[in-house]
CSV table of C-alpha atoms and ligand atoms in Angstrom, one decimal:
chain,number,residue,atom,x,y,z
A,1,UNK,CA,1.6,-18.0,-4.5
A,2,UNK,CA,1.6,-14.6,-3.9
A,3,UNK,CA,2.9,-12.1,-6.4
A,4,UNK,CA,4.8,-9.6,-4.7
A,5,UNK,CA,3.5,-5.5,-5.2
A,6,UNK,CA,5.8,-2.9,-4.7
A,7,UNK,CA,4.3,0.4,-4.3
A,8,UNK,CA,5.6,4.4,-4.6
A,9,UNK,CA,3.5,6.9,-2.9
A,10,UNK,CA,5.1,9.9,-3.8
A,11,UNK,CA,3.1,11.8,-1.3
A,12,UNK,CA,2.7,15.7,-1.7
A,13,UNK,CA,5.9,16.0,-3.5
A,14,UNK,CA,7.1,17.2,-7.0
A,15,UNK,CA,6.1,19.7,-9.3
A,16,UNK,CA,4.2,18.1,-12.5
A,17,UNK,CA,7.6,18.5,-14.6
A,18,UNK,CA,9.2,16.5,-11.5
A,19,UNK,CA,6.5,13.5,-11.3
A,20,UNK,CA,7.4,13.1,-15.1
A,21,UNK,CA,10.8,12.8,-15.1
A,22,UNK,CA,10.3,10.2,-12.3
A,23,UNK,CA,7.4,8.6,-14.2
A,24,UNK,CA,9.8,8.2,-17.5
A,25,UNK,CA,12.8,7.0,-15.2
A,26,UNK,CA,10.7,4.5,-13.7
A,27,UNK,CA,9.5,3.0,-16.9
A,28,UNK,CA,12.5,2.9,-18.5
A,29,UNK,CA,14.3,1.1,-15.9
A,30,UNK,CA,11.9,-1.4,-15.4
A,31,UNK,CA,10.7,-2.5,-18.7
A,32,UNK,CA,10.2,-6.5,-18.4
A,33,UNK,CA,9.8,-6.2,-14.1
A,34,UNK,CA,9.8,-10.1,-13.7
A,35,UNK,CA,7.5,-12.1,-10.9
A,36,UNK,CA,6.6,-8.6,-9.1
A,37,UNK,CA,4.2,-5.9,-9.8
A,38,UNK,CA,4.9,-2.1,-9.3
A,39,UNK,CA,2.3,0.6,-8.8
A,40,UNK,CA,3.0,4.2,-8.2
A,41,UNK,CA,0.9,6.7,-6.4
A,42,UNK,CA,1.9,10.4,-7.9
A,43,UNK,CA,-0.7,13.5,-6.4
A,44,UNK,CA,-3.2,13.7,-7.7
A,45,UNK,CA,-2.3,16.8,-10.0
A,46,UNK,CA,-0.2,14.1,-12.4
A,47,UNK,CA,-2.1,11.2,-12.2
A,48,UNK,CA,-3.3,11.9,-15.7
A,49,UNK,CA,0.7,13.1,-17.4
A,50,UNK,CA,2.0,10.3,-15.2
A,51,UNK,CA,-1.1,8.0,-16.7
A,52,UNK,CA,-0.2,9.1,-19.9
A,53,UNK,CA,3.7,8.2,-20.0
A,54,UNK,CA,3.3,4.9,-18.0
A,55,UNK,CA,0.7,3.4,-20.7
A,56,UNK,CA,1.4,0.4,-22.3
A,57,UNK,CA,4.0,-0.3,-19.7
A,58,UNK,CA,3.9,-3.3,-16.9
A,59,UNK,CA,4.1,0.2,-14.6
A,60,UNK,CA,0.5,0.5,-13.0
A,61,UNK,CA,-0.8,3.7,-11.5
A,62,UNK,CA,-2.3,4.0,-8.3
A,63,UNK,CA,-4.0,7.2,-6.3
A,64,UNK,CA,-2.8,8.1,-2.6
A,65,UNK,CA,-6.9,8.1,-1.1
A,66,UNK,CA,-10.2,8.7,-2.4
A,67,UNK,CA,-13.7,9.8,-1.4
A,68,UNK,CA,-16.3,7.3,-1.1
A,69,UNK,CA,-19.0,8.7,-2.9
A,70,UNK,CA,-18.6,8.9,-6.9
A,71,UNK,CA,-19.9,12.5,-7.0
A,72,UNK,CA,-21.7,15.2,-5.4
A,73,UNK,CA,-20.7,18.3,-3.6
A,74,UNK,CA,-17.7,17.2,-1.7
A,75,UNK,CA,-15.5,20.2,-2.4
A,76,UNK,CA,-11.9,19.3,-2.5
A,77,UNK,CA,-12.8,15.4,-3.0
A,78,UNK,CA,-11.8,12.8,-5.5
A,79,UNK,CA,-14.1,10.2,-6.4
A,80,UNK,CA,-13.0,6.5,-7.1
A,81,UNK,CA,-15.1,7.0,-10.6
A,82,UNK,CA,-12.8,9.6,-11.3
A,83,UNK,CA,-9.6,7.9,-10.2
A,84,UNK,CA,-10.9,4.6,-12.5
A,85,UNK,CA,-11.7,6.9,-15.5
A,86,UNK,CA,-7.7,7.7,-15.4
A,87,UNK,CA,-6.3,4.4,-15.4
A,88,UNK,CA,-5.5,3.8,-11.8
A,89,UNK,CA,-5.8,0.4,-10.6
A,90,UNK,CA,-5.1,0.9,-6.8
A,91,UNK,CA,-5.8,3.6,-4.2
A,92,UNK,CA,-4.2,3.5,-0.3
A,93,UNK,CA,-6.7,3.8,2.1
A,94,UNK,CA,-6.2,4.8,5.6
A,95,UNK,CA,-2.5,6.1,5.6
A,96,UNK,CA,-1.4,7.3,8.9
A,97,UNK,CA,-0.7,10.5,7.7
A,98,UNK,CA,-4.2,11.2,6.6
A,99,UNK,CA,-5.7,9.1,9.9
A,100,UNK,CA,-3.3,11.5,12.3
A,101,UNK,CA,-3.2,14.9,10.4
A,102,UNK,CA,-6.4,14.5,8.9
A,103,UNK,CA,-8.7,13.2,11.0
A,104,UNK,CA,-9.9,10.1,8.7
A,105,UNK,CA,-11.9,7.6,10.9
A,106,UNK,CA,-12.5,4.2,10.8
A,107,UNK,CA,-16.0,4.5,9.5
A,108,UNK,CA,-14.9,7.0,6.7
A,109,UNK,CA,-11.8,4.3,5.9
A,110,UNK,CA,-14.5,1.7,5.8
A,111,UNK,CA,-16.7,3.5,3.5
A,112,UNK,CA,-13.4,4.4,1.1
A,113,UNK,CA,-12.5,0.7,1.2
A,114,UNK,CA,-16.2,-0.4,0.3
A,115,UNK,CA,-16.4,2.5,-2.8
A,116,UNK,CA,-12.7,1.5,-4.3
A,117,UNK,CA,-14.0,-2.0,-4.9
A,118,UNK,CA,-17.4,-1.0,-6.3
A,119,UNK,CA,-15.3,1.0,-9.0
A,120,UNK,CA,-12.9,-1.6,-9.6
A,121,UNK,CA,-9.4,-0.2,-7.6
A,122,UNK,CA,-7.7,-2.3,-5.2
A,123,UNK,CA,-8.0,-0.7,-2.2
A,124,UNK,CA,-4.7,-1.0,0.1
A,125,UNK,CA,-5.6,-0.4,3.8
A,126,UNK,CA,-2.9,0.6,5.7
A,127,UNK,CA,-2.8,0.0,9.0
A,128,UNK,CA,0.1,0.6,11.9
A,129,UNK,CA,1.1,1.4,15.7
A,130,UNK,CA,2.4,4.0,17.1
A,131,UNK,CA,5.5,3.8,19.1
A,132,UNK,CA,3.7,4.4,22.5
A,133,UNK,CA,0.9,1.7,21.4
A,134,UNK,CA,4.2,-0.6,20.6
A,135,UNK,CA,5.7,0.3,23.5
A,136,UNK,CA,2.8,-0.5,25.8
A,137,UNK,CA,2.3,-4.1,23.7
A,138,UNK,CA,-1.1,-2.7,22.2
A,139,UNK,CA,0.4,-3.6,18.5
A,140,UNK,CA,-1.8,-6.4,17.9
A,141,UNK,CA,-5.0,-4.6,19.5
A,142,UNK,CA,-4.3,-1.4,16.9
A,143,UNK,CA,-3.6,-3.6,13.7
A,144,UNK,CA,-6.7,-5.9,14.4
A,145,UNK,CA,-9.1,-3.0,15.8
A,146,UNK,CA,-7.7,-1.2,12.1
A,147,UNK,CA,-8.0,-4.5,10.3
A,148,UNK,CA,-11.7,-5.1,11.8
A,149,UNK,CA,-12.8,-1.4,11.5
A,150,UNK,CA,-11.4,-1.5,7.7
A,151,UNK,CA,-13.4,-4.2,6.6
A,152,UNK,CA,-17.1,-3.3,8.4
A,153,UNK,CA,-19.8,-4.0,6.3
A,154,UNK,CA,-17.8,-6.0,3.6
A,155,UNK,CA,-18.6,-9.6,2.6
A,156,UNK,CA,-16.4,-12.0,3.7
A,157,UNK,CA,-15.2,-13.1,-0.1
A,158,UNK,CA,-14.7,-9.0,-0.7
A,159,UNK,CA,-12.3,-9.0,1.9
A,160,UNK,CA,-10.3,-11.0,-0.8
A,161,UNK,CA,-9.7,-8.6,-3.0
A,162,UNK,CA,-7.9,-6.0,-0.9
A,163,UNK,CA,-4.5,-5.0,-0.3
A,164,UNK,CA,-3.2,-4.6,3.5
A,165,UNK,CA,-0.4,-2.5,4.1
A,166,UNK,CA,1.4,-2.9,7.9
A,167,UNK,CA,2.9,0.4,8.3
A,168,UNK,CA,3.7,1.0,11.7
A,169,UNK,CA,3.4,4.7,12.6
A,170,UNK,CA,6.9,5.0,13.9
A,171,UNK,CA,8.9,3.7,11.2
A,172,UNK,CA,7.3,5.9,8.5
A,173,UNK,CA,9.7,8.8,7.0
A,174,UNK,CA,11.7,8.2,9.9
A,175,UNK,CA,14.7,6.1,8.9
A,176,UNK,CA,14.1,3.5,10.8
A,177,UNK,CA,12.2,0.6,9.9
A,178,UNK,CA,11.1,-2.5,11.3
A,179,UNK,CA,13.2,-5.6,11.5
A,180,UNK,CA,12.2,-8.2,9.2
A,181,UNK,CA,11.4,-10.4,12.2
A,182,UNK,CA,9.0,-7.5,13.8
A,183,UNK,CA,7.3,-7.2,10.3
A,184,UNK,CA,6.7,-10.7,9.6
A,185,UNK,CA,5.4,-11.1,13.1
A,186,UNK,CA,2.7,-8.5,12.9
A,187,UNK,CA,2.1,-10.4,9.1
A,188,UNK,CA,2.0,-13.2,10.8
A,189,UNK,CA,-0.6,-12.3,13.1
A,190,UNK,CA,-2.8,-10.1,10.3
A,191,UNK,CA,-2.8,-13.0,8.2
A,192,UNK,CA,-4.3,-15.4,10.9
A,193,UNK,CA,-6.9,-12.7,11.3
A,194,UNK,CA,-7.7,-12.5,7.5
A,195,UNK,CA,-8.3,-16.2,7.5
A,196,UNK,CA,-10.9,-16.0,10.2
A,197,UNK,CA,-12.7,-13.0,8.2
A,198,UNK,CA,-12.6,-14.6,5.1
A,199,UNK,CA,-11.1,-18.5,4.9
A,200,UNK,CA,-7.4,-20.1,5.2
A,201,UNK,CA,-7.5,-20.2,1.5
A,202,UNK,CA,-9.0,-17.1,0.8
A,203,UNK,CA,-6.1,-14.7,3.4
A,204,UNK,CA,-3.3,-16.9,1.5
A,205,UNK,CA,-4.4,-15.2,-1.1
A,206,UNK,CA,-4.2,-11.5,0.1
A,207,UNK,CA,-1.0,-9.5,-0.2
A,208,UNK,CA,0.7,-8.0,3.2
A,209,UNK,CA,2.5,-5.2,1.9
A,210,UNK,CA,5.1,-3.5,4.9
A,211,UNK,CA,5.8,0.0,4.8
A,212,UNK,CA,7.9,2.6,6.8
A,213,UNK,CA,11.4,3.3,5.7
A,214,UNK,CA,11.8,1.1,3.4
A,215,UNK,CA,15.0,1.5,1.3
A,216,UNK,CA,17.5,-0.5,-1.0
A,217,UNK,CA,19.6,-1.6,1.5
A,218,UNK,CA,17.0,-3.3,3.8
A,219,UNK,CA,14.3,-4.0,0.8
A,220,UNK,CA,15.4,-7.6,0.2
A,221,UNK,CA,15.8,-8.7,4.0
A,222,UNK,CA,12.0,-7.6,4.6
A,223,UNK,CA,11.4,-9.2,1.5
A,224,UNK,CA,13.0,-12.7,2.1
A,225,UNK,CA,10.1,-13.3,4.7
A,226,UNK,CA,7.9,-15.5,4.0
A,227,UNK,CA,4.4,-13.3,5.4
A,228,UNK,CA,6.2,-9.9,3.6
A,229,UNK,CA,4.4,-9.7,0.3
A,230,UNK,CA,6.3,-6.3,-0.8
A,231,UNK,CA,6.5,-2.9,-0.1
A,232,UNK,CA,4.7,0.0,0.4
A,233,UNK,CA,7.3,2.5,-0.3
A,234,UNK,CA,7.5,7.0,0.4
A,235,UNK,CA,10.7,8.5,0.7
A,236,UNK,CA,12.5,6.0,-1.3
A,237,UNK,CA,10.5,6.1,-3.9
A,238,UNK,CA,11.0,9.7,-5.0
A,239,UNK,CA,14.4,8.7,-6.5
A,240,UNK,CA,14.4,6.5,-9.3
A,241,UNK,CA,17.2,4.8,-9.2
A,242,UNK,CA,16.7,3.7,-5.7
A,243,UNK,CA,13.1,2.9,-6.3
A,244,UNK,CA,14.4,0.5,-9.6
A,245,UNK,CA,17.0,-1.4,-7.0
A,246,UNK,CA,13.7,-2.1,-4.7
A,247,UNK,CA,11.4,-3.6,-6.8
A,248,UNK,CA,14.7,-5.6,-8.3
A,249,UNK,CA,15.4,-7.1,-4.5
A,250,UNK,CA,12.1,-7.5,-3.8
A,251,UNK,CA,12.0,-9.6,-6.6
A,252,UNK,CA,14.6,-11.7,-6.5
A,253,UNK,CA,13.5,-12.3,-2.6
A,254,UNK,CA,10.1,-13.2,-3.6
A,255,UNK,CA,11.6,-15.6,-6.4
A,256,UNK,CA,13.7,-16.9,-3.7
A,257,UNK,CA,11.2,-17.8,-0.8
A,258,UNK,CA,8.7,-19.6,-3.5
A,259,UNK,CA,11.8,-21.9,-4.3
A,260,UNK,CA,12.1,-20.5,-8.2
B,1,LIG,C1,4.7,5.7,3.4
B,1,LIG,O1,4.4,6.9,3.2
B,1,LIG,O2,3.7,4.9,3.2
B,1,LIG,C2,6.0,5.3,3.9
B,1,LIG,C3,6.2,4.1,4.2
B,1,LIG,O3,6.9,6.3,3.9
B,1,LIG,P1,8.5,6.1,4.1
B,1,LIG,O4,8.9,5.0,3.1
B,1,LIG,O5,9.1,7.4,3.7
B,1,LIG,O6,8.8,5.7,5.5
């Protein structure tokens, strides 16, 4: 079975004084986090304070992208070696917000997913529609074309070892999330497509993390689906407190839909 992740990306927010306040509060509140696994994603500025408080604890750090090369003049970059040499065990690939603002491709997300995994981060590709692709029923064309793109020039049993992240473009920062139903359909249908890239076996094995406005209230209804692995969470995650009552739902959820 699947051990559900829940995920902060903190985004560009917090001063380095905030990010360890919220890295202390976090920690303390979940000291013993039973049958889930957290991760948080502070800028890059405090990975290495927020590194520093969260070691020794179950809390595991994780960077918001990467470049795909481990060094060279790439002003501005930051390598996966770099990211691995401070602890962090995952990195997102692909956010909306860096494919829309940014301009981050396919290719370049391909080549980011490819360099995580040869420095030993879990990659978490995040894919999503927007609300005119939804609208015009191109959701599962993006997600696939995303998922497909993602994963060029992996090997099939690589493809294990990665994280997806359904974050449809319209529900992120914007209150409103998906139903539980819409998620676990799109799941549904990534998961289908994972087994044919890799094996039935191996895509039962890969966590489906959905993102976009998550919060405490609605965290243990997208949890309590079977295909909805945990959450990838931004806004939310900012505040301890609420981040704490998250992982706890999402949790219980998970307990609850393996039977324990
Ligand atoms: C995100 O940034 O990945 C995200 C899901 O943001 P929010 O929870 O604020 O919608």
């Amino acid at each position: 079975m699947r051990t559900p992740l829940v995920m902060g990306n903190w985004k560009m927010h917090g001063t380095l004084a905030e990010a360890r306040t919220l890295a202390t509060a976090i920690r303390d509140g979940l000291k013993r986090p039973r049958g889930v696994e957290v991760v948080v994603c502070p800028p890059f500025t405090a990975l290495a304070a927020v590194g520093e408080i969260l070691a020794g604890s179950p809390i595991r750090l994780g960077a918001q992208n990467c470049h795909w090369e481990a060094s060279g003049a790439y002003t501005g970059e930051v390598s996966p070696a770099m990211l691995a040499e401070l602890g962090c065990r995952y990195v997102l690939v692909g956010h909306s917000e860096r494919r829309r603002e940014l301009g981050e491709t396919d290719q370049r997300i391909s080549l980011k997913v490819q360099a995580a995994l040869a420095h030993g981060l879990t990659p978490v590709l995040c894919v999503g529609e927007t609300a005119d692709e939804r609208r015009q029923g191109l959701t599962f064309t993006t997600v696939e074309g995303q998922l497909r793109a993602g994963r060029a020039g992996m090997m099939p049993d690589a493809v294990g070892k990665i994280v997806l992240a359904y974050e449809p473009v319209w529900a992120i920062g914007t209150g409103v999330n998906a139903t539980p139903a819409q998620a676990a359909e799109v799941h549904g249908y990534l998961r289908g497509l994972l087994s044919e890239l890799t094996s039935k076996e191996t895509a039962q094995t890969i966590r489906i993390l959905y993102g976009g406005s998550v919060k405490a209230d609605n965290a243990d209804a997208l949890a309590a689906e079977p295909e909805i692995d945990g959450a990838l969470v931004g806004g939310a995650s900012l505040n301890a407190p609420g981040f704490i009552a998250i992982v706890r739902k999402t949790a219980r959820a998970g307990a609850a839909v393996r039977g324990e």
